[in-house]
Short mmCIF file of N, CA and C and ligand atoms in Angstrom, two decimals:
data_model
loop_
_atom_site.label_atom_id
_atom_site.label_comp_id
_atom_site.label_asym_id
_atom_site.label_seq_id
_atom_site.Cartn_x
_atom_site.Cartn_y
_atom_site.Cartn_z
N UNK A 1 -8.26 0.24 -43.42
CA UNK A 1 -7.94 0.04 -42.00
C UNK A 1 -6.75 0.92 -41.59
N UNK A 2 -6.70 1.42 -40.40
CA UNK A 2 -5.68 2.51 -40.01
C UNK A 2 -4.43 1.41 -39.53
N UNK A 3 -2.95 2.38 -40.10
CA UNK A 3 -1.94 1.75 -40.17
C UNK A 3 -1.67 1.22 -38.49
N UNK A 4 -0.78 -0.39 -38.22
CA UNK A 4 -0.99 -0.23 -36.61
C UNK A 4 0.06 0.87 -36.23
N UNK A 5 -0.25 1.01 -34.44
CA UNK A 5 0.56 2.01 -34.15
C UNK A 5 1.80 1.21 -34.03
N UNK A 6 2.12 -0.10 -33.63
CA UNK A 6 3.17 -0.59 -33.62
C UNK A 6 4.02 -1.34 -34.81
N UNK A 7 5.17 -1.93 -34.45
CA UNK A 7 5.49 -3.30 -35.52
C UNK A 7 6.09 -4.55 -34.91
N UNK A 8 5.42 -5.32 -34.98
CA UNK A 8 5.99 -6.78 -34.75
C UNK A 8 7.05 -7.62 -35.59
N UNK A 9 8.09 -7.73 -35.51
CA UNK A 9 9.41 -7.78 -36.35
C UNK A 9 9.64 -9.47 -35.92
N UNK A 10 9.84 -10.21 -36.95
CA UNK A 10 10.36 -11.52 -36.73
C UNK A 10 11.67 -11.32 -36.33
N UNK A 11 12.06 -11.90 -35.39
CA UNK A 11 13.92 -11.75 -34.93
C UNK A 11 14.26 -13.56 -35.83
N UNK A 12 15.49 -13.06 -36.36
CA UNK A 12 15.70 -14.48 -36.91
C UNK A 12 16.39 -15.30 -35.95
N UNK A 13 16.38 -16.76 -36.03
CA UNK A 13 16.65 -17.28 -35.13
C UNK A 13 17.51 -18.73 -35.54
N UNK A 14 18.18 -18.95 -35.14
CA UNK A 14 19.41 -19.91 -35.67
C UNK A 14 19.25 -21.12 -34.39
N UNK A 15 18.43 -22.37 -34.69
CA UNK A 15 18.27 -23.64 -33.95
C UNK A 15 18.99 -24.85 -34.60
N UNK A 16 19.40 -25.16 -33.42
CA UNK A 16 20.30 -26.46 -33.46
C UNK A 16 20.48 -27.34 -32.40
N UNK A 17 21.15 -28.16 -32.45
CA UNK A 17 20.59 -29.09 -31.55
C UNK A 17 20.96 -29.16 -30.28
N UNK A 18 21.72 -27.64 -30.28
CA UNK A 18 22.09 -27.09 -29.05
C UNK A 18 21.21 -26.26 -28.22
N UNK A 19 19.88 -25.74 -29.00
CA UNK A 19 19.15 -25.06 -28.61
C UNK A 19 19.22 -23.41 -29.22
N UNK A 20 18.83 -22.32 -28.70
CA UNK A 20 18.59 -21.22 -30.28
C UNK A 20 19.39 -20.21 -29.93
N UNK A 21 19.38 -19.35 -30.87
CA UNK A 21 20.30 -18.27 -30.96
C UNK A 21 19.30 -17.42 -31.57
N UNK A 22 18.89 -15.89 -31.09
CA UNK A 22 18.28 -14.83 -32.14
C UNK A 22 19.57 -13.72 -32.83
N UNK A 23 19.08 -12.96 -33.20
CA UNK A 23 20.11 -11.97 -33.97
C UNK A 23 19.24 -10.82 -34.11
N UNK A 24 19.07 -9.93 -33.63
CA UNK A 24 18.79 -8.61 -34.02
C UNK A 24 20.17 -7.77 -34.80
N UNK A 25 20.68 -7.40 -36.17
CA UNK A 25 21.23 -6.60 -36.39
C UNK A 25 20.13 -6.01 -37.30
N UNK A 26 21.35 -4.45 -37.55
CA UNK A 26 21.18 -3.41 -38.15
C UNK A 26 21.16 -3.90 -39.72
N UNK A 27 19.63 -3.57 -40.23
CA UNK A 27 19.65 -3.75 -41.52
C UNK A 27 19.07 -5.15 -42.26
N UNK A 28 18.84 -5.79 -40.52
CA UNK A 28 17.51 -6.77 -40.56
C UNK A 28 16.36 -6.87 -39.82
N UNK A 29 16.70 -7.22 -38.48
CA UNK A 29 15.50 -7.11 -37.43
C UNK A 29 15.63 -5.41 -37.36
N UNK A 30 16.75 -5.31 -36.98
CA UNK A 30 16.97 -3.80 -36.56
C UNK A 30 16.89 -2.62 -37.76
N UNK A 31 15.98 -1.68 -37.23
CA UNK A 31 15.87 -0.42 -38.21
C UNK A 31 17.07 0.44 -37.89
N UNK A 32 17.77 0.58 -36.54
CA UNK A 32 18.51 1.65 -36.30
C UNK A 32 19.87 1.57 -35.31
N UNK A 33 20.61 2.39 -35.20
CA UNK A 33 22.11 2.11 -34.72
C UNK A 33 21.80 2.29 -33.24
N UNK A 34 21.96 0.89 -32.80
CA UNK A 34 21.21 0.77 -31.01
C UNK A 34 23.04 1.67 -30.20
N UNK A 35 22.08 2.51 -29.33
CA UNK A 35 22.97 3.39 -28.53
C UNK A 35 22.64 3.46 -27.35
N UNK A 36 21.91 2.19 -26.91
CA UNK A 36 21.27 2.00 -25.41
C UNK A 36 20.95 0.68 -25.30
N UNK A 37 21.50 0.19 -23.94
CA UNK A 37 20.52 -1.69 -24.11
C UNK A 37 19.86 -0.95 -22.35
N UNK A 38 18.97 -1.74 -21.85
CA UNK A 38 18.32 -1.58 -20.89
C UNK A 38 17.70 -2.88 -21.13
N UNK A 39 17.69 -3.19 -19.35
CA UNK A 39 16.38 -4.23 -19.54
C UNK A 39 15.98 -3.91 -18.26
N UNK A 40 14.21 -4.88 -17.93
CA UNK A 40 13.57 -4.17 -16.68
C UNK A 40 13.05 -6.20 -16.28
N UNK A 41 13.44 -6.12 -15.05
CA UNK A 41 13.56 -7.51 -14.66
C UNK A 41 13.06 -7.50 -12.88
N UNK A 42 12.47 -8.37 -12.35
CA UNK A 42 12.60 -8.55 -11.11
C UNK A 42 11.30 -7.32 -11.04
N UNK A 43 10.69 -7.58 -11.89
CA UNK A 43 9.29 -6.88 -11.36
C UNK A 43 8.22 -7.24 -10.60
N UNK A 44 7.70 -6.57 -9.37
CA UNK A 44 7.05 -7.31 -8.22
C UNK A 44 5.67 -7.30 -9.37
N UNK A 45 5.50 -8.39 -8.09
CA UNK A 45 3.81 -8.70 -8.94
C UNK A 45 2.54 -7.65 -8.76
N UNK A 46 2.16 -7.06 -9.49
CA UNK A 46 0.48 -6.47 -9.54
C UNK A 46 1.68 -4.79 -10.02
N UNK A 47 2.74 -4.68 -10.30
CA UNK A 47 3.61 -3.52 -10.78
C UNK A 47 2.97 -3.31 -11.98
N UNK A 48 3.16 -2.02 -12.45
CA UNK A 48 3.00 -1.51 -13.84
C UNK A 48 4.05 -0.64 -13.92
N UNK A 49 4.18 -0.46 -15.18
CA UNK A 49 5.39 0.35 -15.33
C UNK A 49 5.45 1.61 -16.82
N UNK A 50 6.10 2.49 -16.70
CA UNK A 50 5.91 3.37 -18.16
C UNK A 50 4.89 4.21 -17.78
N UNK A 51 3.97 4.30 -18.61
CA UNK A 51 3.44 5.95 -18.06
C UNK A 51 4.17 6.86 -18.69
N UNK A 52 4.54 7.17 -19.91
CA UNK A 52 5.07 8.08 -20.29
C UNK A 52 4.79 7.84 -21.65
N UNK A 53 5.42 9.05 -22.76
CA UNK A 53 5.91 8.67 -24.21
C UNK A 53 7.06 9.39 -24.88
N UNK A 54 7.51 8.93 -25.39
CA UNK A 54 8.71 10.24 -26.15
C UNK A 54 8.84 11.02 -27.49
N UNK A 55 9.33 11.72 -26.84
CA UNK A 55 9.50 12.87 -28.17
C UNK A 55 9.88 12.46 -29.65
N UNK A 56 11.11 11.72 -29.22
CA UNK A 56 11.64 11.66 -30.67
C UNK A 56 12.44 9.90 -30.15
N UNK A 57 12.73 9.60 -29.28
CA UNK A 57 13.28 8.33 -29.04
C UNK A 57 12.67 6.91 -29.69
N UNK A 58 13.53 6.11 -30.64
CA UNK A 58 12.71 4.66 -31.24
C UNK A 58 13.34 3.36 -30.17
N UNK A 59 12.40 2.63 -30.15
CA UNK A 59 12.85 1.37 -29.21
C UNK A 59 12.19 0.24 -29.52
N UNK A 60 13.07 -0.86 -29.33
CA UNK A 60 13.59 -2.20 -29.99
C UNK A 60 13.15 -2.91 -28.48
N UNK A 61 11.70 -3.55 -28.22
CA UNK A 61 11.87 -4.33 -27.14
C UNK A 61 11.97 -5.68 -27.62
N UNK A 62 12.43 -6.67 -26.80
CA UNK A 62 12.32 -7.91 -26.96
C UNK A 62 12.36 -8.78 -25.21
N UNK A 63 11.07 -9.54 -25.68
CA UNK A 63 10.66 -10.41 -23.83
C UNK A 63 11.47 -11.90 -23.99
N UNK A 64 13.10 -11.69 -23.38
CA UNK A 64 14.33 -12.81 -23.58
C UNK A 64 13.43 -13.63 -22.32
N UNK A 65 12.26 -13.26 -21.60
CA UNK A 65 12.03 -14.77 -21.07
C UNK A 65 10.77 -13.83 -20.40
N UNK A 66 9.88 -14.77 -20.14
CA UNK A 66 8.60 -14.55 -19.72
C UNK A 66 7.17 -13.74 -19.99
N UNK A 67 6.80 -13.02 -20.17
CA UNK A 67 5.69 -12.41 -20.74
C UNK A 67 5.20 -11.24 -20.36
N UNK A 68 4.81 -9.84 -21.01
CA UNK A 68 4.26 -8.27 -20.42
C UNK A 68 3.53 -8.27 -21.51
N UNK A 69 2.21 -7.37 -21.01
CA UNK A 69 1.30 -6.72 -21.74
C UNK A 69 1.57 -5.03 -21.80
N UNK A 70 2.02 -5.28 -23.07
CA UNK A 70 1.57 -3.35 -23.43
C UNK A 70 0.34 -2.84 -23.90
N UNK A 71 0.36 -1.81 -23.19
CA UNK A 71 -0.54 -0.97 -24.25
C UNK A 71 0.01 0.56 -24.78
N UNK A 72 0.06 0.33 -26.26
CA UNK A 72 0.28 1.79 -26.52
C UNK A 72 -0.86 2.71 -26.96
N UNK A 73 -0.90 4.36 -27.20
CA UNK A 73 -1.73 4.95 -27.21
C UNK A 73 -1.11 6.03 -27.89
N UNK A 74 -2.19 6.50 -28.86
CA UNK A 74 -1.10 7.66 -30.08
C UNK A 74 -2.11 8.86 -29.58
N UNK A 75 -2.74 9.12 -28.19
CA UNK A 75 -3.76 10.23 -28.27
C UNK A 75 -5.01 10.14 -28.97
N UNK A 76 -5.46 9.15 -29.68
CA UNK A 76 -6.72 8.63 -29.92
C UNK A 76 -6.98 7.16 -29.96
N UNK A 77 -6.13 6.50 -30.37
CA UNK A 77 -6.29 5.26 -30.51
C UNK A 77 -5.50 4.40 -29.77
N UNK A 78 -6.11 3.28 -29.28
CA UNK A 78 -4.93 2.37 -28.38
C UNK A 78 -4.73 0.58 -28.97
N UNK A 79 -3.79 0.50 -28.71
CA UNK A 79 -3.71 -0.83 -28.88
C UNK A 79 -2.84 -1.79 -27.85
N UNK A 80 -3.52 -3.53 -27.58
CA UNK A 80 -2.39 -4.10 -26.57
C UNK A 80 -2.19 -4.23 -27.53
N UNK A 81 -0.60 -5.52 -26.95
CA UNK A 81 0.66 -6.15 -27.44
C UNK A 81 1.13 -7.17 -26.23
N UNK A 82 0.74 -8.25 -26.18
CA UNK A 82 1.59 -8.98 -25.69
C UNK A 82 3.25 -9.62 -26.29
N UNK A 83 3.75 -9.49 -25.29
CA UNK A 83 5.37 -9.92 -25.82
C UNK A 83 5.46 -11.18 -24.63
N UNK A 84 5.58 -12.25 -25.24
CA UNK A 84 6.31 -13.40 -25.12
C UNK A 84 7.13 -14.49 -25.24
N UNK A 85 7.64 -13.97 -26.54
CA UNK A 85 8.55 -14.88 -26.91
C UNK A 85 9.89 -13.89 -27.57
N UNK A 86 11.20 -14.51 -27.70
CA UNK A 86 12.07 -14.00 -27.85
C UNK A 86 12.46 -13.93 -29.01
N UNK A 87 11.45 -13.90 -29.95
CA UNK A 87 11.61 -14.33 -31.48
C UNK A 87 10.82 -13.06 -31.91
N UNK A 88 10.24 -12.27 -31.15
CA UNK A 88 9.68 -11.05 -31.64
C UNK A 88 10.23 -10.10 -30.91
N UNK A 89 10.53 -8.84 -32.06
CA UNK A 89 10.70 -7.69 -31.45
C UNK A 89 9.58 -6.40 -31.87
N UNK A 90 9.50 -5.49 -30.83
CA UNK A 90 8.69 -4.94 -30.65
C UNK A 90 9.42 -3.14 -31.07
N UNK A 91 8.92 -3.00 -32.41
CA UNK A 91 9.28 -1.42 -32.56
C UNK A 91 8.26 -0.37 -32.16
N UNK A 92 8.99 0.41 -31.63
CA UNK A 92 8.11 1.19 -30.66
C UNK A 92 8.70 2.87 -30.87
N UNK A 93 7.87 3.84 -31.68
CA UNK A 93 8.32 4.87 -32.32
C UNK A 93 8.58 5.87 -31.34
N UNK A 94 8.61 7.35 -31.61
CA UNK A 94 8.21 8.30 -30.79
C UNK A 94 6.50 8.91 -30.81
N UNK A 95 6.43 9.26 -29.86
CA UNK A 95 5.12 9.78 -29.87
C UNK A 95 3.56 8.73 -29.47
N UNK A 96 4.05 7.65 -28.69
CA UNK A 96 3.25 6.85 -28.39
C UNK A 96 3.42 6.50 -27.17
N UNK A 97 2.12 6.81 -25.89
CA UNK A 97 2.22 6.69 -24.71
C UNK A 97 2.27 5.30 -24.53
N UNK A 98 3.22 4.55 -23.67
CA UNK A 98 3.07 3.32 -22.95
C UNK A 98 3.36 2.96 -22.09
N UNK A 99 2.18 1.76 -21.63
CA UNK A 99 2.07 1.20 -20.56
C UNK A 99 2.44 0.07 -20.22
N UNK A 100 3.00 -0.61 -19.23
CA UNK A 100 3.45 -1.94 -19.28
C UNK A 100 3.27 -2.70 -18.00
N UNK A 101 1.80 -3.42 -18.44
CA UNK A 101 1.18 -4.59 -17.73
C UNK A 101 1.50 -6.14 -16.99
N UNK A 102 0.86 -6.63 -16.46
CA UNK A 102 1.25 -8.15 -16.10
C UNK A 102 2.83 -8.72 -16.17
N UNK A 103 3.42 -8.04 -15.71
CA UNK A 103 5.01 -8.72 -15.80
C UNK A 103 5.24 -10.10 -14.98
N UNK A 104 5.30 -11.09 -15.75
CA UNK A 104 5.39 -12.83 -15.40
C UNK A 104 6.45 -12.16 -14.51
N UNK A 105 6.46 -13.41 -13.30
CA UNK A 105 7.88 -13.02 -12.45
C UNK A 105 9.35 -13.39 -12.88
N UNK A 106 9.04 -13.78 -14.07
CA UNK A 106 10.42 -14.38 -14.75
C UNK A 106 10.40 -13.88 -15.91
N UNK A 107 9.95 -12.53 -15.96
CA UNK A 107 9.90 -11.63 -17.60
C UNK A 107 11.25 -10.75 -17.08
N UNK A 108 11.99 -11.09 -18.26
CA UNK A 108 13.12 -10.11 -18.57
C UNK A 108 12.54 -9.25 -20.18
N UNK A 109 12.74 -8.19 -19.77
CA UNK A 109 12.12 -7.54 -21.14
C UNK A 109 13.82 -6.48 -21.80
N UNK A 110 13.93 -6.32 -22.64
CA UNK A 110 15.61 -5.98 -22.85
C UNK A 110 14.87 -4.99 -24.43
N UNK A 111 15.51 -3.82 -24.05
CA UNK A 111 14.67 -2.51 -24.90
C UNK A 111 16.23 -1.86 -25.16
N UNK A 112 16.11 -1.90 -26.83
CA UNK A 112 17.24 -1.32 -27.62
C UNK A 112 16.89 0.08 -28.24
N UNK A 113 17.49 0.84 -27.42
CA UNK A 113 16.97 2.19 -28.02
C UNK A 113 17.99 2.85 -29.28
N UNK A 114 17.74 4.17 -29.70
CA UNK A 114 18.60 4.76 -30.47
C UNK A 114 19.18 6.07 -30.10
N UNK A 115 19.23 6.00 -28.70
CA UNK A 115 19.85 7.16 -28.15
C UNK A 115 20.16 6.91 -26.65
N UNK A 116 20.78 8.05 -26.29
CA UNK A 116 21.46 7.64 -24.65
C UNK A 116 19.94 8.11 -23.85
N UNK A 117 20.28 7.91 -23.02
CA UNK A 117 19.30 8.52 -21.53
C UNK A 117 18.92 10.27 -21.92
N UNK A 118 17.67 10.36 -21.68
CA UNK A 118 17.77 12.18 -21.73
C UNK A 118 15.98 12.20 -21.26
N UNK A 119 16.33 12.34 -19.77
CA UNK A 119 15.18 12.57 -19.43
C UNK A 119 13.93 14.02 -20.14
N UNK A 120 14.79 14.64 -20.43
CA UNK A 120 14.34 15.59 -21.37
C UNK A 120 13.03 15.27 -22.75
N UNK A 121 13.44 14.34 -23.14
CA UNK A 121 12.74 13.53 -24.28
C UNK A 121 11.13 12.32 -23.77
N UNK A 122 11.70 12.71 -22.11
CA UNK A 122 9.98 11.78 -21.87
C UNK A 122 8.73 13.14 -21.28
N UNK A 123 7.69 12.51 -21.79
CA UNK A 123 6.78 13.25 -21.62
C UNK A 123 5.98 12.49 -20.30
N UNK A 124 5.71 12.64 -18.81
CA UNK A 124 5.28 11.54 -18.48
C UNK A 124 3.91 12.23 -17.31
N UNK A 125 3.22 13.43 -18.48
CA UNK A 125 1.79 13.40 -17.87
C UNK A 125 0.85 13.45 -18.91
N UNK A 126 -0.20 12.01 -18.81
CA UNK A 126 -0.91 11.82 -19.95
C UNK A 126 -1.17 13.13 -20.61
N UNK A 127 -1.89 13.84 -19.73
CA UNK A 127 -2.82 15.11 -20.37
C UNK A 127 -2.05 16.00 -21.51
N UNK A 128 -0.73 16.29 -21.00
CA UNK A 128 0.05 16.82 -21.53
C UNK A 128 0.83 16.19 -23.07
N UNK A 129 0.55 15.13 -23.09
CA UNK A 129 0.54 13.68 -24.00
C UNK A 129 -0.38 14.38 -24.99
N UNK A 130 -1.49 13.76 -24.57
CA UNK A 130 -2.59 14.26 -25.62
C UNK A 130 -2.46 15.84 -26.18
N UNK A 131 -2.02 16.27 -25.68
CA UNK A 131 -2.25 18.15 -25.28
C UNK A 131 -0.81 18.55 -26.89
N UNK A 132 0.31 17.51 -26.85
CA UNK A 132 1.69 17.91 -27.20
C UNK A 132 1.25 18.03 -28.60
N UNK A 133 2.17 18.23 -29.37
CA UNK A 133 2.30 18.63 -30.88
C UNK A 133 3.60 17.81 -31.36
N UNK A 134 2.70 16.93 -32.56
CA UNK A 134 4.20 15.71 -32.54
C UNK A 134 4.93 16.94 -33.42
C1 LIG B 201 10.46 3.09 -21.86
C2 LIG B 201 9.97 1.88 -21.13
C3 LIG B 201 9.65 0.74 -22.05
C4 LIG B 201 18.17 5.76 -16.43
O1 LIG B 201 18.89 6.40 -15.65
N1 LIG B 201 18.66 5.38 -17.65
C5 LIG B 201 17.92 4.67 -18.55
O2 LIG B 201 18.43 4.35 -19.65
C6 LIG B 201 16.58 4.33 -18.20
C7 LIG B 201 15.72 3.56 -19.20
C8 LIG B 201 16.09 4.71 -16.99
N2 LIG B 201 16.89 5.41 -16.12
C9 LIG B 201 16.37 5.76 -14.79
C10 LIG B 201 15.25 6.78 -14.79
C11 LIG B 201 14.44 6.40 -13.58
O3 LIG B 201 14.99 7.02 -12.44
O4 LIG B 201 15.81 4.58 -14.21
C12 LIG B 201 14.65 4.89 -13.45
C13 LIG B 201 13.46 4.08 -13.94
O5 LIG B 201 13.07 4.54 -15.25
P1 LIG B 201 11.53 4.65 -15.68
O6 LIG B 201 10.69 4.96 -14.51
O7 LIG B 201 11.46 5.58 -16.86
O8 LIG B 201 11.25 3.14 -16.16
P2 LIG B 201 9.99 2.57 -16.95
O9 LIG B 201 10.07 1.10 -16.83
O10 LIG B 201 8.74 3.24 -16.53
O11 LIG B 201 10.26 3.00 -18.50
C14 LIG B 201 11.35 2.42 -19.20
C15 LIG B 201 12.10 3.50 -20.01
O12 LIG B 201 12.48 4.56 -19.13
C16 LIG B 201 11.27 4.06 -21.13
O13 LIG B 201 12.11 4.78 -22.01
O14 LIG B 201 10.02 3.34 -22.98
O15 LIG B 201 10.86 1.43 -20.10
#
């Protein structure tokens, strides 16, 4: 069976009777030294979002409340991903177009990258997607 394009990462999670705590660090949940937090919130309804893929950029999503459907796409093969809970994180490499579906109106989605902003590094016309040379 072909390797997936993504990884679904248990975030550990510390419950008590206060209610939970996750932990993404470096060297457990986390593969890499986060140099970006972003999150995308307050998304109108029937929105999609992404449309692009990157060059070389890795990213760490996690859905801290409500629910999105991805789909990624490596130029032949696609796969969804729903993210709904805050106990999974979502590694997301370079070189994989995505899309991002159904945003609940109370989805906060919070994406840990490994680099600053550089519009340079998105690719954001499919054709040219398929067309690139990883
Ligand atoms: C990704 C998916 C999951 C910045 O100035 N700095 C930033 O760090 C980011 C992420 C965006 N921007 C600006 C660029 C655009 O003018 O914010 C605007 C919206 O960005 P964009 O249309 O790229 O947003 P999405 O939701 O389509 O994509 C975002 C990330 O850009 C992208 O890296 O993988 O979320």
């Amino acid at each position: 069976m072909a390797d997936p394009l993504t990884q679904l990462v248990d975030i550990p999670q510390h419950g008590d009777a206060r209610g939970q705590l996750a932990v993404a660090e470096l060297g457990g949940a986390l593969p890499f030294v986060v140099r970006r937090i972003y999150w995308i919130y307050g998304t109108k309804p029937g929105v999609s979002r992404g449309f692009h893929a990157h060059k070389k950029l890795r990213q760490f999503c996690v859905c801290v409340a409500g629910s999105v459907r991805l789909i990624l796409f490596d130029g032949r093969r696609e796969e969804t991903v729903i993210l709904d809970s805050s106990a999974k994180g979502l590694l997301i490499g370079p070189g994989l177009w995505r899309e991002m579906h159904d945003f609940s109106a109370d989805c906060i989605l919070m994406v840990l990258a490994d680099a600053e902003y550089d519009e340079a590094d998105y690719i954001r016309d499919r054709e040219a997607f398929v067309r690139h040379e990883p």
